[in-house]
Every structure is written in structure tokens, then in C-alpha cells.
């Protein structure tokens, strides 16, 4: 390896009478004059941007399961879960984004377990009032969402790599699951109520001294997306997320 | 400059405040200089106008949420800062980043270094009154920002490294685009050099001012290209290698002259070396299968302890010190910003210079207030 610039410069001779500097300047001048303009007339012409451009987040309403992972992943807490009416008129929870506060980090799209949230190439977001910057779930929809706008979380487990398995990318919503501390659980069924995917079912495991049923949550691992709603809402902190690494 | 000739002007010594809004300052900071006629006797930088409480704000965020914040430490070196943050978290978690991610990080870091140096050269051009340099440098820089868009979706706030890897693999067209940009850039950088090194006005503004000795550099803690222009042969990429830098072959430009012109030349050569590093990194990436892992799953919590990491920022030796208490957010995250230390040496740098030299001298530390004030 050699130095490219330091070997050439500074030049020994830099007299004012030399013809070379003048020729160089002329050559550069002709080159730049013949070059087509490098600027564009912005509002009329726009630069091409790739599909994976990280503009405002966009939501595919029907795919969303209302788990709230995006809300908790957002660094600027600009997402709130609001009640919205789905196509059948049922009230469901869906994310609402305050785009005025959004820093276009793309975390919401990255962590969404069902790829309902995507990044979009929409960057012209100016509005007249700050209230207009709050995008409700329906307004978040983006026409022409393509596959490139989805951000996939493709993580590898260290334990898999140690075993030589390199072709099984996974994500936290595939592997991490809540586990129950049986002694702390009071059987209040709160976790079953907040679970967005109905992965938790309360089952009767026995009867206490007064003859009442003792209920314990039973997790359907295939449905769970590790949204931590149950962990956060548990009044006795009986649930913990078990991380698989 | 002897005391006698300085006072020979029969003028009172006075303090002049330059900034916070001043064309030379490239951000909000104040340089107070004590002048005697045209000569500078003393200088005092005042920073803090942009203090955002960055370090404190990190303490109530989870580890993952700090990555986009680390981008915002410096607008033109966002990739290296978020890389640094990920590196310190990886050191704390004791995970090894997959090879593919390491090379991708090298590519991203070098793109960041080139575009940051181009921003610096552009600013130096305007400081010295040559607007053509500014326009040409920004024209070239735009291509590198476009590469950032291809790679991770944003021009400046890249949010690309992740704890345990990178956000996404490069798209299939990235290598082609990157090679085109680098090849093109190497040619057009010579055009820009025609404007600078071939111009005796430009060179004479930089040559022979602001001499620093090796000893001064060591005592003042100056790092980065400003240090290498003074004859100190140290580069974190080579001497304490991180990511895949130990597998790459590149030169660290070091000049013994110690004046502002030497610092300028070190930076220009660094841009050429970065192009070479990008080429080599892509050669290595081709040998790694496309399906190879690029991101590891890491724990959300970091075990209690203290950890430190440093990397070569375009501006110098950037360091982060993490104190974790075993929870999901840091107990303390200390940032050592190279510019903050370099700017504190402004008295030594400006000693004996004239007022008109101030922009040229201070441009050589490539001021960035975002990381200085934090
Ligand atoms: S993370 Fe995805 S599925 Fe969950 S609430 Fe947000 S958009 Fe809906
Ligand atoms: S892009 Fe980032 S800041 Fe914006 S809503 Fe999504 S997570 Fe929040």
C-alpha cells in the first residue's frame, strides 16, 4: 500500500510562470462547464429514492394485531395505542403516531412481529398545525406498500452458531416467552385479558381450602409474540420474559 | 514572536469575542481571543450552547433506544458514533459480532469518514473564501449520502449498527453502487486538489501557521488527523483494531511538519485510504456467503460492570465509558468527544497567529458541536 496523495504533493516547483497550473485550471473549467447540472429543481423534480427509504412509518391496518411492541420500542415515545374501528366495526387497539416527534428511526417497523408497520418513502410531512402531525391508524396507511419497505428482524442465536447452524434467523418474538412464577400468581386473569393474540388461557388447576377454583395461565407458545403486555400488567410481577440467546 | 515585536503596535490588548454565531464557528460556540493588534496572545473557547443533556437522557432509555440517539451526537459522523455505542455494549455483553457484520460496519464507517472529511474540506473552503471548493465537495458528498440511503434508508441519521451486528444486510445493488461512487470520487478528488494544492493562495493561508510539537499534542490530548499532522503515529484502527480493520491493509498518513497544512494533507490522504479500505472490505465480503449471519440476538439487559471502548472517529479518538447496573438501561454513559478535547487546545494552536488565521486554524479540528456539548 502506498500513499496516493502524499507521494505527489506538495510539488517541488510551484512557480507563477509555469504553464501547467493554468492548463490544469482550464481543463477543470471545461470539464465542469460541459457537465450537466448536478442540482435539481426540487419541488418539480424529485430524486429517486429506494423503497427501503426510512420516511414516516406506515401501517397496514388489517395485519396489525395491536400488540403495542412498536409503542414500547419507539425511542421518542411518539406512538400511542388508540381505539380504532376495524372493518367489521369492532373496537380494536391500533398505533397512532405523532409524526412531528418521530425521528424516523424505523424501530417500529423493525420490531413489529407481523410486519404490519413498515417504513415508507414519504418524507414531505409539513402541516399547518401540530395537531395535523398526529397520524391516526387509518391515516398511517401508505398506498403502494411494497415488500422492500418491510424491515425484517433476522437475528441469529449464539447457541445456534455454536452448533454450526447458520441458516436459521429468528427474532425475539419467535423465541422469547413469558414464564410464570407459580407462588406469586393469584389467578386474577389479567394477563389473559390483555393478551392481544389470546395466547393465554386460564385453566383450573385445583381448588383452594374454601372450595374456590385456583386458576393459572396457560400459554400457547405458537400464538405468543412476546409483546410483554402480560408482564407489564401483572399486579404481582409473577410473569417474567425468558430470553433465549 | 517576541513580546517586544507584539507590543510594537502601541495598541491596547483586548478581548474579542467570536461567536456564537460567526461564519467560522460551524455551530454554536464562542472563541474569545485576546489580541494585540493583529496577533493573538490568548484564546479561550466557550462551549455549551448546544448542551442537551445527552448522557443524562441515556440513563432512562433502554439500550436499544440509545443507538438512534448516538447517531445524533454528530451529524456527519453518525455511523461511527452509533458503531462506538454498539461496540461498548457488545464488550459489556461479551458477544462476538459475526464476520459479515464486521465488514459491513467497516464499509459504513469508511463511507462516513469520507463524507465527514468532505464536509470538513467544504467548510475549510468557505472559511478561506473559496466557494467552489465548498460546492464541489458537497457535490461529491451527496453521492456518499446516497450510498447511506441505499444501505440503511437514511442520509445522515443512519441508525445502522445494532448491538450484536447491523440492522440489515446490504441490498444486492449496494456493492455495484459503492464501487462506482468510490471510483468516481477518486478522480474528482484530484479535481478538488487542483483547486487547493495547486493554488498558492490556499496553500500559503495554511502553511507555516499554528505549529504544534509532539509534546504539546501529548499534553493537550489532541487526537485524530490533527495529531497525525504533528508526527504522532497513532491510529486506533491500526493500533487497537476493532471490527475487521486488522484484516485490512491500509496506511496511516503521518506528517512531521506540525502546521495547519500538514493537518490538511493528512485528512486528504485519509480519504484516499478510506476508498482503498472500502475496496478491500468488499473483496472480503464477496468471500463470505450471502446467507451468513449478520446480526446476533443479544440480551436486553447488560450485566453489572464498567466497560470502555474507543474507535477512530473522523475527528479523533472517540471513547465511551459504560457503567451498567444489571438493568435494562445504563447507569452512566460517558462520552469522550475528540472535538471537545481538541478545541480546548485552541490557545496552543492559535498562539502567535493573526486574526485572519483563526478560521483556517480552527477549521483543522473540524468542529462539531453536537458531540462537543452533548
Ligand atoms: S408492533 Fe405491529 S402488530 Fe404490534 S401494535 Fe405495532 S403495528 Fe400492530
Ligand atoms: S420511526 Fe422510530 S420514532 Fe418514528 S414512530 Fe417508529 S419507532 Fe417511533
XYZ file of C-alpha atoms in Angstrom, chain B residues 57-64 66 85 300-302 322-332:
24
model
C -31.014 11.245 28.809
C -29.429 7.891 28.056
C -29.942 6.839 31.631
C -33.684 6.434 31.248
C -33.637 4.722 27.888
C -33.227 1.072 27.151
C -30.002 0.002 25.497
C -31.522 -0.389 22.051
C -29.711 4.748 22.583
C -22.024 2.767 21.249
C -31.868 -6.779 26.642
C -30.084 -6.403 29.941
C -26.391 -5.847 30.411
C -20.431 2.490 30.215
C -21.391 1.762 33.791
C -24.180 -0.768 33.920
C -26.072 -1.910 36.969
C -27.612 -5.038 35.521
C -30.855 -3.388 34.456
C -32.184 -2.626 31.007
C -30.758 0.890 30.807
C -27.284 2.233 31.558
C -26.388 3.615 34.937
C -23.997 6.041 33.334
